[in-house]
Amino acid sequence: MNKENRNTIKVVDCQVLAHYKFEGDQYILTLASKVIAQETKPGQFVHISVSDILPMRRPISIMSVDKENNTFDLLYKVVGEGTKQLAKRKIGEMISIIGPIGNGFKMTDKKLPLLIGGGVGMPPMIAIAQSIKDTDYDPFVILGSEVPFPFTPELSKMGNPCPEASHTMPELEDWGVACRLASLQDYEGVFKGYVTDLAKVYLDSLSTDELAQVEIYSCGPHPMLEAVAKLAKDYNLPCQVSLEENMACAVGGCAGCVVEVQTNNGPAMKRVCVDGPVFDATTVF
């Protein structure tokens, strides 16, 4: 583990302030922690104790923070026993959290970031959008889901590169961040297709000078990230991706989440938890 991560990872007990259920077994959990709210960077995650009966923690990306009230939000989907137990946690309960963990996204001098999130890979993109909403960056966010979105999509009045996509995430609209939604399902106002299909429509709407200001940031299922990496290569754009891997310790001790990464010295095995989860797309795909 590098010195930077060793100095920032902390174990904290967080109180449950809110726990919302959405269609598709999706939940948004709001927890109180000054440490995590103040120190989290976009792309980082927490290792959360889901239940007293299950010792193994679960890694979940941080979706947003409220620095004024010292709270943070997690979006997760019930996919196994661990998240099933987490879904039972009630308001007022205390949950043990390790975090914030990992090397997050690094914003560059490219002023038109394209943020692409799919499924439970949406939170890191929302986190980036929140962190740059009051800066000179002008992001465009694409969120994809094959189950109903964990929010009520609303008609957007901002940035419309595609007439087939008219709806957005309300919170992003409130932040003044342009966003469109994609899905293979027939959701009203949602682009019917893959997130990369909608990304192509957006990129093709830009001028040569504007394209030179684009960098792609992405998180989602492995096949989606592969497609995003190819998209970035096709348009000759830099691309950072956040990998989602099963983790045991999540602090670099067990090496259970290693992936092969191309370096200047050849292939190397890197730990997603502390060396990532964010990597240059060209080094992992």
PDB file of N, CA and C in Angstrom, residues 172-243:
ATOM      1  N   LEU A 172     -28.433  15.949 -11.089  1.00  0.00           N
ATOM      2  CA  LEU A 172     -27.459  16.529 -12.003  1.00  0.00           C
ATOM      3  C   LEU A 172     -28.014  17.797 -12.653  1.00  0.00           C
ATOM      4  N   GLU A 173     -29.283  17.787 -12.980  1.00  0.00           N
ATOM      5  CA  GLU A 173     -29.927  18.981 -13.547  1.00  0.00           C
ATOM      6  C   GLU A 173     -29.859  20.129 -12.547  1.00  0.00           C
ATOM      7  N   ASP A 174     -30.103  19.820 -11.261  1.00  0.00           N
ATOM      8  CA  ASP A 174     -30.032  20.846 -10.220  1.00  0.00           C
ATOM      9  C   ASP A 174     -28.622  21.407 -10.096  1.00  0.00           C
ATOM     10  N   TRP A 175     -27.624  20.572 -10.358  1.00  0.00           N
ATOM     11  CA  TRP A 175     -26.229  21.014 -10.265  1.00  0.00           C
ATOM     12  C   TRP A 175     -25.790  21.788 -11.507  1.00  0.00           C
ATOM     13  N   GLY A 176     -26.634  21.820 -12.531  1.00  0.00           N
ATOM     14  CA  GLY A 176     -26.252  22.479 -13.775  1.00  0.00           C
ATOM     15  C   GLY A 176     -25.323  21.652 -14.622  1.00  0.00           C
ATOM     16  N   VAL A 177     -25.411  20.321 -14.488  1.00  0.00           N
ATOM     17  CA  VAL A 177     -24.569  19.401 -15.252  1.00  0.00           C
ATOM     18  C   VAL A 177     -25.420  18.681 -16.295  1.00  0.00           C
ATOM     19  N   ALA A 178     -25.038  18.788 -17.564  1.00  0.00           N
ATOM     20  CA  ALA A 178     -25.788  18.150 -18.641  1.00  0.00           C
ATOM     21  C   ALA A 178     -25.649  16.639 -18.552  1.00  0.00           C
ATOM     22  N   CYS A 179     -26.759  15.934 -18.743  1.00  0.00           N
ATOM     23  CA  CYS A 179     -26.770  14.474 -18.619  1.00  0.00           C
ATOM     24  C   CYS A 179     -27.869  13.904 -19.499  1.00  0.00           C
ATOM     25  N   ARG A 180     -27.619  12.711 -20.049  1.00  0.00           N
ATOM     26  CA  ARG A 180     -28.647  11.948 -20.742  1.00  0.00           C
ATOM     27  C   ARG A 180     -28.541  10.488 -20.322  1.00  0.00           C
ATOM     28  N   LEU A 181     -29.635   9.774 -20.502  1.00  0.00           N
ATOM     29  CA  LEU A 181     -29.742   8.396 -20.040  1.00  0.00           C
ATOM     30  C   LEU A 181     -29.842   7.440 -21.224  1.00  0.00           C
ATOM     31  N   ALA A 182     -29.325   6.227 -21.031  1.00  0.00           N
ATOM     32  CA  ALA A 182     -29.352   5.209 -22.090  1.00  0.00           C
ATOM     33  C   ALA A 182     -29.769   3.875 -21.507  1.00  0.00           C
ATOM     34  N   SER A 183     -30.492   3.093 -22.311  1.00  0.00           N
ATOM     35  CA  SER A 183     -30.930   1.764 -21.889  1.00  0.00           C
ATOM     36  C   SER A 183     -31.425   1.005 -23.106  1.00  0.00           C
ATOM     37  N   LEU A 184     -31.374  -0.310 -23.033  1.00  0.00           N
ATOM     38  CA  LEU A 184     -31.970  -1.135 -24.087  1.00  0.00           C
ATOM     39  C   LEU A 184     -33.464  -1.314 -23.856  1.00  0.00           C
ATOM     40  N   GLN A 185     -33.944  -0.851 -22.701  1.00  0.00           N
ATOM     41  CA  GLN A 185     -35.363  -0.927 -22.384  1.00  0.00           C
ATOM     42  C   GLN A 185     -36.086   0.275 -22.987  1.00  0.00           C
ATOM     43  N   ASP A 186     -37.398   0.196 -23.027  1.00  0.00           N
ATOM     44  CA  ASP A 186     -38.188   1.291 -23.606  1.00  0.00           C
ATOM     45  C   ASP A 186     -38.644   2.256 -22.509  1.00  0.00           C
ATOM     46  N   TYR A 187     -37.696   2.981 -21.942  1.00  0.00           N
ATOM     47  CA  TYR A 187     -38.030   3.969 -20.924  1.00  0.00           C
ATOM     48  C   TYR A 187     -38.259   5.320 -21.592  1.00  0.00           C
ATOM     49  N   GLU A 188     -39.266   6.036 -21.121  1.00  0.00           N
ATOM     50  CA  GLU A 188     -39.610   7.324 -21.706  1.00  0.00           C
ATOM     51  C   GLU A 188     -38.449   8.309 -21.596  1.00  0.00           C
ATOM     52  N   GLY A 189     -38.121   8.939 -22.718  1.00  0.00           N
ATOM     53  CA  GLY A 189     -37.094   9.961 -22.729  1.00  0.00           C
ATOM     54  C   GLY A 189     -35.677   9.440 -22.637  1.00  0.00           C
ATOM     55  N   VAL A 190     -35.527   8.111 -22.712  1.00  0.00           N
ATOM     56  CA  VAL A 190     -34.210   7.488 -22.560  1.00  0.00           C
ATOM     57  C   VAL A 190     -33.751   6.936 -23.911  1.00  0.00           C
ATOM     58  N   PHE A 191     -32.510   7.215 -24.272  1.00  0.00           N
ATOM     59  CA  PHE A 191     -31.934   6.729 -25.523  1.00  0.00           C
ATOM     60  C   PHE A 191     -31.962   5.204 -25.534  1.00  0.00           C
ATOM     61  N   LYS A 192     -32.482   4.609 -26.598  1.00  0.00           N
ATOM     62  CA  LYS A 192     -32.538   3.152 -26.685  1.00  0.00           C
ATOM     63  C   LYS A 192     -31.267   2.653 -27.364  1.00  0.00           C
ATOM     64  N   GLY A 193     -30.368   2.125 -26.560  1.00  0.00           N
ATOM     65  CA  GLY A 193     -29.092   1.644 -27.067  1.00  0.00           C
ATOM     66  C   GLY A 193     -28.078   1.607 -25.942  1.00  0.00           C
ATOM     67  N   TYR A 194     -26.844   1.289 -26.291  1.00  0.00           N
ATOM     68  CA  TYR A 194     -25.779   1.232 -25.301  1.00  0.00           C
ATOM     69  C   TYR A 194     -25.274   2.637 -24.973  1.00  0.00           C
ATOM     70  N   VAL A 195     -24.647   2.772 -23.815  1.00  0.00           N
ATOM     71  CA  VAL A 195     -24.089   4.076 -23.438  1.00  0.00           C
ATOM     72  C   VAL A 195     -23.063   4.540 -24.470  1.00  0.00           C
ATOM     73  N   THR A 196     -22.335   3.597 -25.054  1.00  0.00           N
ATOM     74  CA  THR A 196     -21.336   3.972 -26.057  1.00  0.00           C
ATOM     75  C   THR A 196     -21.987   4.476 -27.341  1.00  0.00           C
ATOM     76  N   ASP A 197     -23.180   3.973 -27.660  1.00  0.00           N
ATOM     77  CA  ASP A 197     -23.909   4.477 -28.830  1.00  0.00           C
ATOM     78  C   ASP A 197     -24.279   5.943 -28.625  1.00  0.00           C
ATOM     79  N   LEU A 198     -24.779   6.250 -27.426  1.00  0.00           N
ATOM     80  CA  LEU A 198     -25.137   7.635 -27.123  1.00  0.00           C
ATOM     81  C   LEU A 198     -23.883   8.502 -27.061  1.00  0.00           C
ATOM     82  N   ALA A 199     -22.797   7.951 -26.555  1.00  0.00           N
ATOM     83  CA  ALA A 199     -21.539   8.698 -26.498  1.00  0.00           C
ATOM     84  C   ALA A 199     -21.068   9.078 -27.896  1.00  0.00           C
ATOM     85  N   LYS A 200     -21.245   8.179 -28.862  1.00  0.00           N
ATOM     86  CA  LYS A 200     -20.853   8.485 -30.239  1.00  0.00           C
ATOM     87  C   LYS A 200     -21.670   9.650 -30.790  1.00  0.00           C
ATOM     88  N   VAL A 201     -22.966   9.662 -30.491  1.00  0.00           N
ATOM     89  CA  VAL A 201     -23.814  10.765 -30.948  1.00  0.00           C
ATOM     90  C   VAL A 201     -23.292  12.078 -30.376  1.00  0.00           C
ATOM     91  N   TYR A 202     -22.956  12.050 -29.098  1.00  0.00           N
ATOM     92  CA  TYR A 202     -22.436  13.264 -28.448  1.00  0.00           C
ATOM     93  C   TYR A 202     -21.110  13.689 -29.064  1.00  0.00           C
ATOM     94  N   LEU A 203     -20.183  12.746 -29.195  1.00  0.00           N
ATOM     95  CA  LEU A 203     -18.849  13.080 -29.723  1.00  0.00           C
ATOM     96  C   LEU A 203     -18.933  13.587 -31.154  1.00  0.00           C
ATOM     97  N   ASP A 204     -19.828  13.003 -31.949  1.00  0.00           N
ATOM     98  CA  ASP A 204     -19.965  13.421 -33.348  1.00  0.00           C
ATOM     99  C   ASP A 204     -20.577  14.816 -33.464  1.00  0.00           C
ATOM    100  N   SER A 205     -21.191  15.299 -32.380  1.00  0.00           N
ATOM    101  CA  SER A 205     -21.793  16.640 -32.402  1.00  0.00           C
ATOM    102  C   SER A 205     -20.763  17.731 -32.094  1.00  0.00           C
ATOM    103  N   LEU A 206     -19.563  17.327 -31.702  1.00  0.00           N
ATOM    104  CA  LEU A 206     -18.541  18.292 -31.302  1.00  0.00           C
ATOM    105  C   LEU A 206     -17.658  18.696 -32.472  1.00  0.00           C
ATOM    106  N   SER A 207     -17.118  19.893 -32.375  1.00  0.00           N
ATOM    107  CA  SER A 207     -16.166  20.367 -33.376  1.00  0.00           C
ATOM    108  C   SER A 207     -14.792  19.744 -33.091  1.00  0.00           C
ATOM    109  N   THR A 208     -13.874  19.905 -34.026  1.00  0.00           N
ATOM    110  CA  THR A 208     -12.524  19.381 -33.842  1.00  0.00           C
ATOM    111  C   THR A 208     -11.857  19.984 -32.604  1.00  0.00           C
ATOM    112  N   ASP A 209     -12.040  21.281 -32.419  1.00  0.00           N
ATOM    113  CA  ASP A 209     -11.463  21.941 -31.242  1.00  0.00           C
ATOM    114  C   ASP A 209     -12.093  21.423 -29.959  1.00  0.00           C
ATOM    115  N   GLU A 210     -13.384  21.179 -29.987  1.00  0.00           N
ATOM    116  CA  GLU A 210     -14.057  20.661 -28.790  1.00  0.00           C
ATOM    117  C   GLU A 210     -13.606  19.234 -28.481  1.00  0.00           C
ATOM    118  N   LEU A 211     -13.459  18.420 -29.511  1.00  0.00           N
ATOM    119  CA  LEU A 211     -12.994  17.042 -29.292  1.00  0.00           C
ATOM    120  C   LEU A 211     -11.624  17.016 -28.624  1.00  0.00           C
ATOM    121  N   ALA A 212     -10.808  17.985 -28.931  1.00  0.00           N
ATOM    122  CA  ALA A 212      -9.470  18.053 -28.343  1.00  0.00           C
ATOM    123  C   ALA A 212      -9.520  18.336 -26.848  1.00  0.00           C
ATOM    124  N   GLN A 213     -10.694  18.748 -26.355  1.00  0.00           N
ATOM    125  CA  GLN A 213     -10.854  19.057 -24.933  1.00  0.00           C
ATOM    126  C   GLN A 213     -11.583  17.952 -24.163  1.00  0.00           C
ATOM    127  N   VAL A 214     -11.804  16.801 -24.824  1.00  0.00           N
ATOM    128  CA  VAL A 214     -12.549  15.713 -24.200  1.00  0.00           C
ATOM    129  C   VAL A 214     -11.614  14.682 -23.574  1.00  0.00           C
ATOM    130  N   GLU A 215     -11.931  14.267 -22.373  1.00  0.00           N
ATOM    131  CA  GLU A 215     -11.329  13.089 -21.752  1.00  0.00           C
ATOM    132  C   GLU A 215     -12.476  12.252 -21.208  1.00  0.00           C
ATOM    133  N   ILE A 216     -12.393  10.941 -21.389  1.00  0.00           N
ATOM    134  CA  ILE A 216     -13.466  10.049 -20.952  1.00  0.00           C
ATOM    135  C   ILE A 216     -13.130   9.471 -19.581  1.00  0.00           C
ATOM    136  N   TYR A 217     -14.148   9.434 -18.731  1.00  0.00           N
ATOM    137  CA  TYR A 217     -14.068   8.806 -17.410  1.00  0.00           C
ATOM    138  C   TYR A 217     -15.221   7.810 -17.333  1.00  0.00           C
ATOM    139  N   SER A 218     -14.951   6.593 -16.854  1.00  0.00           N
ATOM    140  CA  SER A 218     -16.007   5.599 -16.918  1.00  0.00           C
ATOM    141  C   SER A 218     -15.919   4.569 -15.796  1.00  0.00           C
ATOM    142  N   CYS A 219     -17.082   4.030 -15.437  1.00  0.00           N
ATOM    143  CA  CYS A 219     -17.167   2.929 -14.480  1.00  0.00           C
ATOM    144  C   CYS A 219     -18.410   2.126 -14.812  1.00  0.00           C
ATOM    145  N   GLY A 220     -18.291   0.802 -14.724  1.00  0.00           N
ATOM    146  CA  GLY A 220     -19.423  -0.063 -15.029  1.00  0.00           C
ATOM    147  C   GLY A 220     -18.973  -1.495 -15.209  1.00  0.00           C
ATOM    148  N   PRO A 221     -19.852  -2.338 -15.736  1.00  0.00           N
ATOM    149  CA  PRO A 221     -19.495  -3.740 -15.975  1.00  0.00           C
ATOM    150  C   PRO A 221     -18.315  -3.862 -16.931  1.00  0.00           C
ATOM    151  N   HIS A 222     -17.580  -4.947 -16.804  1.00  0.00           N
ATOM    152  CA  HIS A 222     -16.366  -5.146 -17.594  1.00  0.00           C
ATOM    153  C   HIS A 222     -16.607  -5.026 -19.108  1.00  0.00           C
ATOM    154  N   PRO A 223     -17.651  -5.666 -19.672  1.00  0.00           N
ATOM    155  CA  PRO A 223     -17.877  -5.523 -21.122  1.00  0.00           C
ATOM    156  C   PRO A 223     -18.136  -4.071 -21.531  1.00  0.00           C
ATOM    157  N   MET A 224     -18.828  -3.324 -20.679  1.00  0.00           N
ATOM    158  CA  MET A 224     -19.076  -1.918 -20.978  1.00  0.00           C
ATOM    159  C   MET A 224     -17.767  -1.137 -20.994  1.00  0.00           C
ATOM    160  N   LEU A 225     -16.895  -1.396 -20.018  1.00  0.00           N
ATOM    161  CA  LEU A 225     -15.616  -0.687 -19.966  1.00  0.00           C
ATOM    162  C   LEU A 225     -14.748  -1.021 -21.169  1.00  0.00           C
ATOM    163  N   GLU A 226     -14.789  -2.268 -21.619  1.00  0.00           N
ATOM    164  CA  GLU A 226     -14.062  -2.632 -22.836  1.00  0.00           C
ATOM    165  C   GLU A 226     -14.561  -1.820 -24.028  1.00  0.00           C
ATOM    166  N   ALA A 227     -15.890  -1.677 -24.122  1.00  0.00           N
ATOM    167  CA  ALA A 227     -16.474  -0.916 -25.227  1.00  0.00           C
ATOM    168  C   ALA A 227     -16.119   0.558 -25.119  1.00  0.00           C
ATOM    169  N   VAL A 228     -16.089   1.087 -23.902  1.00  0.00           N
ATOM    170  CA  VAL A 228     -15.708   2.484 -23.696  1.00  0.00           C
ATOM    171  C   VAL A 228     -14.246   2.695 -24.079  1.00  0.00           C
ATOM    172  N   ALA A 229     -13.391   1.752 -23.690  1.00  0.00           N
ATOM    173  CA  ALA A 229     -11.969   1.852 -24.041  1.00  0.00           C
ATOM    174  C   ALA A 229     -11.786   1.859 -25.561  1.00  0.00           C
ATOM    175  N   LYS A 230     -12.555   1.026 -26.258  1.00  0.00           N
ATOM    176  CA  LYS A 230     -12.486   0.998 -27.726  1.00  0.00           C
ATOM    177  C   LYS A 230     -12.977   2.319 -28.311  1.00  0.00           C
ATOM    178  N   LEU A 231     -14.052   2.840 -27.736  1.00  0.00           N
ATOM    179  CA  LEU A 231     -14.582   4.130 -28.180  1.00  0.00           C
ATOM    180  C   LEU A 231     -13.512   5.210 -28.050  1.00  0.00           C
ATOM    181  N   ALA A 232     -12.847   5.231 -26.907  1.00  0.00           N
ATOM    182  CA  ALA A 232     -11.798   6.225 -26.680  1.00  0.00           C
ATOM    183  C   ALA A 232     -10.678   6.074 -27.704  1.00  0.00           C
ATOM    184  N   LYS A 233     -10.320   4.832 -28.005  1.00  0.00           N
ATOM    185  CA  LYS A 233      -9.267   4.590 -28.987  1.00  0.00           C
ATOM    186  C   LYS A 233      -9.703   5.049 -30.370  1.00  0.00           C
ATOM    187  N   ASP A 234     -10.962   4.753 -30.737  1.00  0.00           N
ATOM    188  CA  ASP A 234     -11.473   5.133 -32.058  1.00  0.00           C
ATOM    189  C   ASP A 234     -11.454   6.646 -32.253  1.00  0.00           C
ATOM    190  N   TYR A 235     -11.723   7.395 -31.179  1.00  0.00           N
ATOM    191  CA  TYR A 235     -11.762   8.856 -31.267  1.00  0.00           C
ATOM    192  C   TYR A 235     -10.444   9.495 -30.809  1.00  0.00           C
ATOM    193  N   ASN A 236      -9.462   8.643 -30.497  1.00  0.00           N
ATOM    194  CA  ASN A 236      -8.150   9.112 -30.050  1.00  0.00           C
ATOM    195  C   ASN A 236      -8.261  10.021 -28.825  1.00  0.00           C
ATOM    196  N   LEU A 237      -9.018   9.537 -27.819  1.00  0.00           N
ATOM    197  CA  LEU A 237      -9.257  10.310 -26.606  1.00  0.00           C
ATOM    198  C   LEU A 237      -8.637   9.617 -25.390  1.00  0.00           C
ATOM    199  N   PRO A 238      -8.093  10.375 -24.459  1.00  0.00           N
ATOM    200  CA  PRO A 238      -7.625   9.766 -23.207  1.00  0.00           C
ATOM    201  C   PRO A 238      -8.817   9.237 -22.416  1.00  0.00           C
ATOM    202  N   CYS A 239      -8.589   8.180 -21.654  1.00  0.00           N
ATOM    203  CA  CYS A 239      -9.710   7.538 -20.963  1.00  0.00           C
ATOM    204  C   CYS A 239      -9.233   6.925 -19.647  1.00  0.00           C
ATOM    205  N   GLN A 240      -9.940   7.234 -18.575  1.00  0.00           N
ATOM    206  CA  GLN A 240      -9.705   6.620 -17.271  1.00  0.00           C
ATOM    207  C   GLN A 240     -10.904   5.748 -16.920  1.00  0.00           C
ATOM    208  N   VAL A 241     -10.643   4.539 -16.421  1.00  0.00           N
ATOM    209  CA  VAL A 241     -11.722   3.626 -16.065  1.00  0.00           C
ATOM    210  C   VAL A 241     -11.544   3.156 -14.624  1.00  0.00           C
ATOM    211  N   SER A 242     -12.676   2.969 -13.955  1.00  0.00           N
ATOM    212  CA  SER A 242     -12.671   2.435 -12.601  1.00  0.00           C
ATOM    213  C   SER A 242     -13.148   0.993 -12.662  1.00  0.00           C
ATOM    214  N   LEU A 243     -12.304   0.074 -12.202  1.00  0.00           N
ATOM    215  CA  LEU A 243     -12.613  -1.353 -12.268  1.00  0.00           C
ATOM    216  C   LEU A 243     -13.404  -1.792 -11.039  1.00  0.00           C
TER     217      LEU A 243
END
